[in-house]
CSV table of C-alpha atoms in Angstrom, one decimal:
chain,number,residue,atom,x,y,z
A,12,MET,CA,0.0,0.0,0.0
A,13,LEU,CA,3.0,2.2,-0.3
A,14,GLY,CA,2.8,5.2,-2.6
A,15,ASN,CA,6.5,5.2,-3.6
A,16,ASN,CA,5.9,4.1,-7.2
A,17,SER,CA,6.1,7.4,-9.1
A,18,ASN,CA,5.8,6.2,-12.7
A,19,GLN,CA,2.6,8.2,-13.1
A,20,SER,CA,4.5,11.4,-12.4
A,21,TYR,CA,7.5,10.7,-14.7
A,22,ASP,CA,6.3,8.7,-17.7
A,23,LEU,CA,9.7,7.5,-18.9
A,24,LYS,CA,9.1,4.9,-21.7
A,25,CYS,CA,10.8,1.6,-21.3
A,26,ASP,CA,12.2,-0.4,-24.2
A,27,CYS,CA,10.3,-3.7,-24.1
A,28,ASN,CA,12.2,-6.9,-25.0
A,29,TYR,CA,11.0,-10.1,-26.6
A,30,GLY,CA,8.7,-8.3,-29.1
A,31,ASN,CA,6.0,-7.5,-26.6
A,32,ASP,CA,3.3,-5.1,-27.7
A,33,TYR,CA,2.6,-3.9,-24.2
A,34,VAL,CA,2.4,-0.2,-23.3
A,35,CYS,CA,5.2,-0.4,-20.7
A,36,GLU,CA,7.2,2.0,-18.7
A,37,GLN,CA,10.2,1.8,-16.4
A,38,ARG,CA,9.4,1.4,-12.7
A,39,GLU,CA,10.6,4.3,-10.6
A,40,THR,CA,10.8,4.9,-6.9
A,41,PHE,CA,10.3,8.4,-5.5
A,42,ILE,CA,12.9,9.1,-2.7
A,43,PRO,CA,12.0,11.9,-0.3
A,44,ALA,CA,14.4,14.8,0.5
A,45,ALA,CA,17.5,14.1,2.6
A,46,TRP,CA,16.1,15.5,5.8
A,47,ILE,CA,13.0,13.3,5.6
A,48,THR,CA,15.2,10.2,4.8
A,49,ILE,CA,17.4,10.9,7.8
A,50,ILE,CA,14.4,11.3,10.1
A,51,GLN,CA,13.1,8.0,8.7
A,52,LEU,CA,16.4,6.3,9.5
A,53,CYS,CA,16.3,7.6,13.1
A,54,LEU,CA,12.8,6.4,13.6
A,55,THR,CA,13.6,3.1,12.0
A,56,VAL,CA,16.1,2.5,14.8
A,57,GLU,CA,13.9,4.0,17.6
A,58,CYS,CA,10.6,2.2,16.8
A,59,PRO,CA,11.8,-1.4,17.1
A,60,VAL,CA,13.6,-0.7,20.3
A,61,VAL,CA,10.6,0.8,22.2
A,62,ASN,CA,8.1,-1.6,20.7
A,63,ILE,CA,10.1,-4.7,21.5
A,64,PHE,CA,10.4,-3.3,25.1
A,65,ILE,CA,6.6,-2.9,25.2
A,66,ILE,CA,6.0,-6.5,23.9
A,67,ALA,CA,8.4,-7.9,26.5
A,68,ILE,CA,6.4,-6.2,29.3
A,69,PHE,CA,2.9,-6.8,28.1
A,70,LEU,CA,3.5,-10.5,27.4
A,71,ARG,CA,4.7,-11.3,30.9
A,72,PRO,CA,2.3,-14.0,32.4
A,73,LYS,CA,1.1,-11.6,35.1
A,74,ASN,CA,0.3,-8.9,32.6
A,75,ARG,CA,-1.5,-10.9,29.9
A,76,THR,CA,-5.0,-9.8,29.3
A,77,PRO,CA,-7.0,-9.6,26.0
A,78,SER,CA,-6.1,-5.9,25.7
A,79,THR,CA,-2.4,-6.4,26.3
A,80,ILE,CA,-2.3,-9.3,23.8
A,81,LEU,CA,-3.9,-6.9,21.2
A,82,LEU,CA,-1.5,-4.1,22.1
A,83,SER,CA,1.5,-6.5,21.8
A,84,SER,CA,0.3,-7.6,18.4
A,85,LEU,CA,-0.1,-3.9,17.4
A,86,ALA,CA,3.4,-3.1,18.6
A,87,ALA,CA,4.9,-6.1,16.7
A,88,SER,CA,3.2,-5.1,13.4
A,89,ASP,CA,4.2,-1.4,14.0
A,90,PHE,CA,7.9,-2.0,14.4
A,91,LEU,CA,8.0,-4.5,11.5
A,92,THR,CA,6.3,-1.8,9.3
A,93,ALA,CA,8.7,0.8,10.6
A,94,ILE,CA,11.7,-1.4,9.6
A,95,LEU,CA,10.5,-2.6,6.2
A,96,ALA,CA,8.8,0.5,4.7
A,97,PRO,CA,11.8,2.9,4.5
A,98,ILE,CA,14.3,0.2,3.2
A,99,PRO,CA,13.8,1.1,-0.6
A,100,PHE,CA,14.4,4.8,0.2
A,101,LEU,CA,17.5,4.1,2.3
A,102,ILE,CA,19.0,1.7,-0.3
A,103,GLY,CA,18.4,4.2,-3.1
A,104,TYR,CA,19.8,7.1,-1.1
A,105,ALA,CA,22.8,5.3,0.4
A,106,PHE,CA,23.9,2.9,-2.3
A,107,ASN,CA,22.5,4.2,-5.6
A,108,PHE,CA,22.8,8.0,-5.2
A,109,ASN,CA,24.5,8.4,-8.6
A,110,GLU,CA,21.5,6.9,-10.3
A,111,LEU,CA,19.0,9.4,-8.8
A,112,ILE,CA,17.3,12.1,-10.8
A,113,ILE,CA,16.4,15.3,-9.0
A,114,ALA,CA,12.6,15.8,-8.8
A,115,GLU,CA,12.5,19.5,-9.7
A,116,ASP,CA,8.7,19.9,-9.3
A,117,SER,CA,8.5,18.3,-5.9
A,118,ILE,CA,7.3,20.6,-3.1
A,119,LEU,CA,9.6,19.2,-0.4
A,120,GLY,CA,12.4,18.1,-2.7
A,121,GLY,CA,13.5,14.5,-3.5
A,122,TRP,CA,14.8,12.3,-6.3
A,123,ILE,CA,13.4,9.8,-8.8
A,124,TRP,CA,15.2,6.4,-8.9
A,125,PRO,CA,14.8,4.5,-12.2
A,126,GLU,CA,15.2,0.9,-11.0
A,127,LEU,CA,17.0,-2.0,-12.6
A,128,TYR,CA,15.3,-5.3,-12.8
A,129,SER,CA,17.8,-6.9,-10.4
A,130,LYS,CA,16.9,-4.4,-7.7
A,131,CYS,CA,13.2,-4.3,-8.6
A,132,THR,CA,12.8,-8.0,-7.9
A,133,ILE,CA,14.1,-7.4,-4.3
A,134,LEU,CA,12.5,-4.1,-3.4
A,135,MET,CA,9.0,-4.9,-4.6
A,136,PRO,CA,8.6,-7.9,-2.2
A,137,LEU,CA,9.9,-5.7,0.6
A,138,SER,CA,7.3,-3.0,-0.2
A,139,MET,CA,4.6,-5.7,-0.2
A,140,ALA,CA,5.8,-7.1,3.1
A,141,SER,CA,5.6,-3.6,4.7
A,142,SER,CA,2.1,-3.3,3.3
A,143,VAL,CA,1.1,-6.6,4.9
A,144,PHE,CA,2.2,-5.4,8.4
A,145,HIS,CA,0.7,-2.0,7.9
A,146,MET,CA,-2.7,-3.7,7.1
A,147,MET,CA,-2.2,-5.8,10.2
A,148,SER,CA,-1.7,-2.7,12.3
A,149,CYS,CA,-5.0,-1.3,11.0
A,150,CYS,CA,-6.7,-4.6,11.8
A,151,PHE,CA,-5.4,-4.7,15.4
A,152,THR,CA,-6.4,-1.1,16.0
A,153,PHE,CA,-9.9,-2.0,14.7
A,154,MET,CA,-10.0,-5.1,17.0
A,155,LEU,CA,-8.9,-3.0,20.0
A,156,ASN,CA,-11.8,-0.6,19.5
A,157,ILE,CA,-14.4,-3.4,19.0
A,158,GLN,CA,-13.1,-5.3,22.0
A,159,LYS,CA,-13.4,-2.2,24.2
A,160,VAL,CA,-16.9,-1.4,23.0
A,161,ILE,CA,-18.0,-4.9,23.8
A,162,ALA,CA,-16.4,-4.8,27.2
A,163,LEU,CA,-18.1,-1.6,28.1
A,164,GLN,CA,-21.5,-2.6,26.7
A,165,PHE,CA,-21.6,-6.2,27.8
A,166,PRO,CA,-19.2,-6.5,30.8
A,167,LEU,CA,-20.7,-9.8,32.0
A,168,TRP,CA,-20.5,-11.5,28.7
A,169,THR,CA,-17.0,-10.2,28.1
A,170,MET,CA,-15.7,-11.5,31.4
A,171,LYS,CA,-17.2,-14.9,30.7
A,172,TYR,CA,-16.3,-15.5,27.0
A,173,ILE,CA,-13.5,-13.1,26.0
A,174,GLY,CA,-10.2,-14.3,27.5
A,175,ASN,CA,-6.6,-14.6,26.2
A,176,LYS,CA,-7.3,-17.8,24.1
A,177,ALA,CA,-10.4,-16.2,22.5
A,178,THR,CA,-8.4,-13.1,21.7
A,179,LEU,CA,-5.7,-15.2,20.0
A,180,LEU,CA,-8.3,-17.1,18.1
A,181,ALA,CA,-9.9,-13.8,16.9
A,182,ILE,CA,-6.5,-12.5,15.8
A,183,CYS,CA,-5.7,-15.5,13.6
A,184,PRO,CA,-8.4,-15.0,10.9
A,185,PHE,CA,-7.3,-11.4,10.4
A,186,VAL,CA,-3.7,-12.4,10.1
A,187,LEU,CA,-4.5,-15.2,7.7
A,188,ALA,CA,-6.8,-13.0,5.5
A,189,VAL,CA,-4.1,-10.3,5.2
A,190,LEU,CA,-1.4,-12.8,4.4
A,191,GLY,CA,-3.5,-14.6,1.9
A,192,PHE,CA,-4.7,-11.5,0.1
A,193,ASN,CA,-1.2,-10.0,-0.2
A,194,THR,CA,0.3,-13.3,-1.3
A,195,TRP,CA,-2.2,-13.4,-4.2
A,196,ARG,CA,-1.5,-9.7,-4.8
A,197,THR,CA,2.3,-10.3,-5.0
A,198,ILE,CA,1.9,-13.1,-7.4
A,199,LYS,CA,-0.4,-11.1,-9.7
A,200,GLU,CA,1.8,-8.0,-9.5
A,201,ASN,CA,4.9,-10.1,-10.5
A,202,GLU,CA,3.1,-10.8,-13.8
A,203,TYR,CA,3.2,-7.1,-14.7
A,204,PHE,CA,7.0,-6.8,-14.3
A,205,PHE,CA,9.7,-8.0,-16.7
A,206,GLU,CA,13.3,-7.1,-17.7
A,207,GLY,CA,13.6,-4.6,-20.5
A,208,LYS,CA,16.7,-3.6,-22.5
A,209,ASN,CA,19.9,-2.8,-20.7
A,210,GLY,CA,18.5,-4.6,-17.6
A,211,VAL,CA,15.9,-2.0,-16.6
A,212,CYS,CA,12.8,-2.9,-14.7
A,213,CYS,CA,9.7,-2.6,-17.0
A,214,MET,CA,6.1,-2.8,-15.9
A,215,VAL,CA,3.0,-3.1,-17.9
A,216,LYS,CA,0.9,0.0,-17.6
A,217,TYR,CA,-2.1,-0.7,-15.4
A,218,THR,CA,-5.5,-0.6,-17.1
A,219,PRO,CA,-8.7,0.5,-15.1
A,220,ASN,CA,-9.8,-3.2,-15.0
A,221,SER,CA,-6.4,-4.7,-14.0
A,222,HIS,CA,-6.1,-6.9,-10.9
A,223,ILE,CA,-3.5,-4.5,-9.4
A,224,LYS,CA,-5.8,-1.5,-9.8
A,225,GLY,CA,-8.6,-3.4,-8.3
A,226,SER,CA,-6.6,-4.7,-5.3
A,227,VAL,CA,-5.3,-1.1,-4.5
A,228,THR,CA,-8.9,0.2,-4.7
A,229,PHE,CA,-10.1,-2.7,-2.4
A,230,ILE,CA,-7.4,-2.0,0.2
A,231,GLY,CA,-8.3,1.7,0.1
A,232,MET,CA,-12.0,0.9,0.7
A,233,CYS,CA,-11.1,-1.5,3.6
A,234,LEU,CA,-8.9,1.2,5.2
A,235,MET,CA,-11.8,3.8,4.9
A,236,ILE,CA,-14.3,1.3,6.4
A,237,ILE,CA,-11.9,0.4,9.3
A,238,THR,CA,-11.3,4.1,9.9
A,239,LEU,CA,-15.0,4.9,10.0
A,240,VAL,CA,-15.6,2.0,12.5
A,241,ILE,CA,-12.7,3.3,14.7
A,242,ILE,CA,-14.1,6.8,14.7
A,243,LEU,CA,-17.6,5.6,15.7
A,244,SER,CA,-16.1,3.3,18.3
A,245,THR,CA,-13.9,6.0,19.8
A,246,ILE,CA,-17.0,8.4,20.0
A,247,TYR,CA,-19.0,5.6,21.7
A,248,ILE,CA,-16.2,4.9,24.3
A,249,CYS,CA,-15.9,8.6,25.1
A,250,TRP,CA,-19.6,8.9,25.5
A,251,LYS,CA,-19.7,5.8,27.7
A,252,LEU,CA,-17.0,7.1,30.0
A,253,ARG,CA,-18.6,10.4,30.2
A,254,THR,CA,-22.1,9.1,31.0
A,255,LEU,CA,-20.9,6.5,33.6
A,256,GLY,CA,-18.4,8.9,35.2
A,257,LYS,CA,-16.3,7.2,37.8
A,258,ASN,CA,-18.9,4.6,38.6
A,259,ILE,CA,-18.1,2.1,35.8
A,260,GLN,CA,-20.3,-0.9,36.4
A,261,ILE,CA,-18.4,-4.2,36.9
A,262,PRO,CA,-20.4,-7.5,37.2
A,263,ASN,CA,-20.1,-9.3,40.5
A,264,VAL,CA,-19.1,-12.6,38.9
A,265,ARG,CA,-16.1,-14.7,39.8
A,266,LYS,CA,-15.3,-18.1,38.5
A,267,ASN,CA,-15.6,-21.0,40.9
A,268,SER,CA,-17.0,-18.8,43.6
A,269,LYS,CA,-20.0,-19.6,45.8
A,270,LYS,CA,-23.0,-17.3,45.6
A,271,ILE,CA,-23.7,-15.7,49.0
A,272,PRO,CA,-27.2,-14.2,49.6
A,273,ASN,CA,-27.4,-10.5,50.0
A,274,VAL,CA,-27.8,-10.0,53.8
A,275,GLY,CA,-28.2,-6.6,55.5
A,276,GLU,CA,-26.0,-5.4,58.4
A,277,ASN,CA,-28.8,-5.5,60.9
A,278,SER,CA,-30.4,-8.7,59.7
A,279,THR,CA,-30.5,-11.7,62.0
A,280,THR,CA,-30.5,-14.1,59.1
A,281,THR,CA,-27.3,-16.0,58.6
A,282,PRO,CA,-25.9,-16.6,55.1
A,283,ASN,CA,-26.4,-20.4,55.4
A,284,ALA,CA,-30.0,-20.1,56.4
A,285,ARG,CA,-31.4,-20.4,52.9
A,286,GLY,CA,-35.0,-21.0,54.0
A,287,ASN,CA,-35.2,-17.6,55.9
A,288,THR,CA,-33.5,-15.6,53.2
A,289,PRO,CA,-35.8,-13.6,50.9
A,290,LYS,CA,-35.2,-14.4,47.2
A,291,THR,CA,-33.7,-11.6,45.2
A,292,PRO,CA,-35.4,-11.0,41.8
A,293,ASN,CA,-33.2,-12.0,38.8
A,294,ALA,CA,-33.3,-8.5,37.3
A,295,LYS,CA,-32.2,-6.9,40.6
A,296,ARG,CA,-29.5,-9.6,41.2
A,297,ASN,CA,-28.1,-9.0,37.7
A,298,SER,CA,-27.9,-5.3,38.3
A,299,MET,CA,-25.8,-5.7,41.4
A,300,LYS,CA,-22.3,-4.3,40.7
A,301,ILE,CA,-19.0,-4.2,42.5
A,302,GLN,CA,-17.8,-0.6,42.9
A,303,ASN,CA,-14.1,-1.5,43.2
A,304,PRO,CA,-12.0,1.7,42.8
A,305,LYS,CA,-8.9,-0.2,41.6
A,306,ALA,CA,-10.8,-2.2,39.0
A,307,GLN,CA,-12.7,0.9,37.8
A,308,ALA,CA,-9.4,2.8,37.4
A,309,LYS,CA,-7.9,-0.1,35.4
A,310,ILE,CA,-10.9,-0.2,33.1
A,311,ARG,CA,-10.8,3.6,32.6
A,312,ARG,CA,-7.1,3.6,32.0
A,313,SER,CA,-7.5,0.8,29.4
A,314,ALA,CA,-10.3,2.7,27.7
A,315,PHE,CA,-8.2,5.9,27.5
A,316,ILE,CA,-5.3,4.0,26.0
A,317,VAL,CA,-7.6,2.8,23.2
A,318,ILE,CA,-9.0,6.3,22.7
A,319,PHE,CA,-5.5,7.8,22.3
A,320,ILE,CA,-4.2,5.0,20.1
A,321,SER,CA,-7.3,5.5,17.8
A,322,VAL,CA,-6.7,9.3,17.6
A,323,VAL,CA,-3.0,8.7,16.8
A,324,PHE,CA,-3.9,6.1,14.2
A,325,ILE,CA,-6.4,8.4,12.4
A,326,LEU,CA,-3.9,11.3,12.4
A,327,SER,CA,-1.0,9.2,11.2
A,328,GLU,CA,-3.1,7.8,8.3
A,329,MET,CA,-4.1,11.2,6.9
A,330,PHE,CA,-1.6,11.0,4.0
A,331,THR,CA,-2.7,7.5,3.3
A,332,TYR,CA,-6.3,8.7,3.0
A,333,LEU,CA,-5.2,11.5,0.6
A,334,TRP,CA,-3.1,9.1,-1.5
A,335,THR,CA,-6.0,6.6,-1.7
A,336,ILE,CA,-8.4,9.3,-2.8
A,337,ASN,CA,-5.9,10.7,-5.3
A,338,ILE,CA,-5.4,7.4,-7.1
A,339,SER,CA,-9.0,6.2,-6.8
A,340,GLY,CA,-10.3,8.3,-9.7
A,341,MET,CA,-12.8,10.2,-7.6
A,342,MET,CA,-10.9,13.3,-8.4
A,343,SER,CA,-8.4,14.3,-11.1
A,344,PHE,CA,-5.0,12.9,-10.4
A,345,SER,CA,-2.6,15.4,-8.8
A,346,HIS,CA,1.2,14.8,-9.3
A,347,THR,CA,1.9,17.3,-6.5
A,348,LEU,CA,-0.3,15.6,-4.0
A,349,ASP,CA,1.1,12.2,-5.0
A,350,GLN,CA,4.7,13.3,-4.3
A,351,LEU,CA,3.6,15.0,-1.1
A,352,CYS,CA,2.1,11.7,0.1
A,353,ASP,CA,5.1,9.7,-1.1
A,354,SER,CA,7.4,12.0,1.0
A,355,LEU,CA,5.4,12.1,4.2
A,356,MET,CA,3.2,9.0,4.4
A,357,ILE,CA,5.7,6.5,5.8
A,358,LEU,CA,7.2,9.3,8.1
A,359,SER,CA,3.7,9.9,9.5
A,360,TRP,CA,3.3,6.2,10.2
A,361,GLN,CA,6.6,6.1,12.1
A,362,PHE,CA,5.6,9.1,14.2
A,363,GLY,CA,2.4,7.4,15.0
A,364,PHE,CA,4.3,4.2,16.1
A,365,SER,CA,6.5,6.4,18.3
A,366,VAL,CA,3.7,8.3,19.9
A,367,ASN,CA,2.0,5.0,20.9
A,368,PHE,CA,4.9,4.3,23.2
A,369,ILE,CA,4.4,7.7,24.9
A,370,VAL,CA,0.7,6.9,25.4
A,371,TYR,CA,1.7,3.5,27.0
A,372,PHE,CA,4.2,5.3,29.2
A,373,MET,CA,1.7,7.9,30.4
A,374,MET,CA,-1.1,5.5,31.0
A,375,SER,CA,0.7,2.4,32.3
A,376,ALA,CA,2.1,2.5,35.9
A,377,LYS,CA,3.7,-0.9,35.3
A,378,LEU,CA,5.6,0.3,32.3
A,379,ARG,CA,6.9,3.4,34.2
A,380,LYS,CA,7.9,1.2,37.2
A,381,THR,CA,9.7,-1.2,34.9
A,382,LEU,CA,11.6,1.6,33.1
A,383,GLN,CA,12.5,3.1,36.5
A,384,THR,CA,13.8,-0.2,37.8
A,385,PHE,CA,15.7,-0.9,34.6
A,386,PHE,CA,17.5,2.5,34.4
A,387,GLY,CA,18.0,2.5,38.2
A,388,LYS,CA,19.8,-0.9,38.0
A,389,LEU,CA,21.8,0.3,34.9
A,390,PHE,CA,22.8,3.5,36.6
A,391,ARG,CA,23.9,1.7,39.8
A,392,CYS,CA,25.8,-0.9,37.8
A,393,ASN,CA,27.7,1.8,35.9
A,394,LYS,CA,28.4,3.7,39.1
A,395,ARG,CA,29.7,0.6,40.8
A,396,LYS,CA,32.0,-0.2,37.9
A,397,LYS,CA,33.2,3.4,37.9
A,398,ASP,CA,34.0,3.3,41.6
A,399,GLU,CA,35.8,-0.1,41.2
A,400,ASN,CA,37.9,1.4,38.4
A,401,ILE,CA,38.8,4.4,40.5
A,402,PHE,CA,39.7,2.2,43.5
A,403,SER,CA,41.8,-0.2,41.4
A,404,ASN,CA,43.7,2.8,39.8
A,405,THR,CA,44.3,4.2,43.2
A,406,ILE,CA,45.8,0.9,44.5
A,407,THR,CA,48.0,0.6,41.4
A,408,SER,CA,49.3,4.2,41.6
A,409,THR,CA,50.0,4.0,45.4
A,410,PRO,CA,53.7,3.0,46.2
A,411,SER,CA,54.3,-0.1,48.1
A,412,SER,CA,56.2,1.8,50.8
A,413,ALA,CA,53.2,4.0,51.4
A,414,ILE,CA,51.0,1.0,51.8
A,415,ILE,CA,53.4,-0.5,54.4
């Protein structure tokens, strides 16, 4: 789903081999300006570090919940996208700079990289792989919102049926669907590429009814639908938190626990005296809730994390929405908008991945405590080594007569 293929902007004709009558053109990659590429490189290093740290904390046995499993899956897909998406840009800028052509009409600056077939066969699967993990990130954000809406609307059913295993089983169909669709898409797209004269990478120009055009349109429609559901879910979660206030209702249900009748403080009836205990109506018994401040705070904190992640997701995908609309045919194609999206789309994704860590850090006391403990131990270890080095240097420099 990357918009780094700029052959529509620079229609350089490709010499087709083997007597093909195709309308073909050389595949090109738009490489953003140097300052954008450098920022991408820094975020490519930063995103995996912080997200792997998040995964290591959330997947500890004592921290595993349906929400943390989804958040860990989101962190994994985020850092894989952050690694794979900028690779074509970094390779072109670092190792093939002499082949780049300055994009003079680009607003933010950049270069056009006419690819050879030997590089095209490697970079195209990388772009497709980053598209796979980006689609998974969208799906996991969608699942987070749906899971939180269900938990707030049907807390009893959620506690009974939505556990860690159910969450993993729900993740599997999305992962398999994304992998299957993009595998088919990769196979079909390979049919449009071939080696032209002088080893250049040629591609058959897409027709409106081509499989590639249809798959790109389908992905764009899925992204728009997912975004709409996320927006509606976020609005609902905000409304639910506002209307319930601090009294979030939690069902008084515990597995393998005995039901004890509701007995008043001044009642002479003992809990075991079933015959003397008035029966509580089902409707009233089902409405009884535990007002546990710690449990309420945990649920509210989890809901706020989902809200912030949804807002960050929507903002980070703005250039993806613009790129999708630009190539969809709903409006006249704009070369300027295409290059603007090519320059900033992946960068906006990476910023979103980085901001997610800040959200986790602000909302998760366990994460803050773990970081504090880790850096505290690291600082004490370095200080101890420094003191030992100073002591050993002092012993070495002291004359033996002085010691005697």
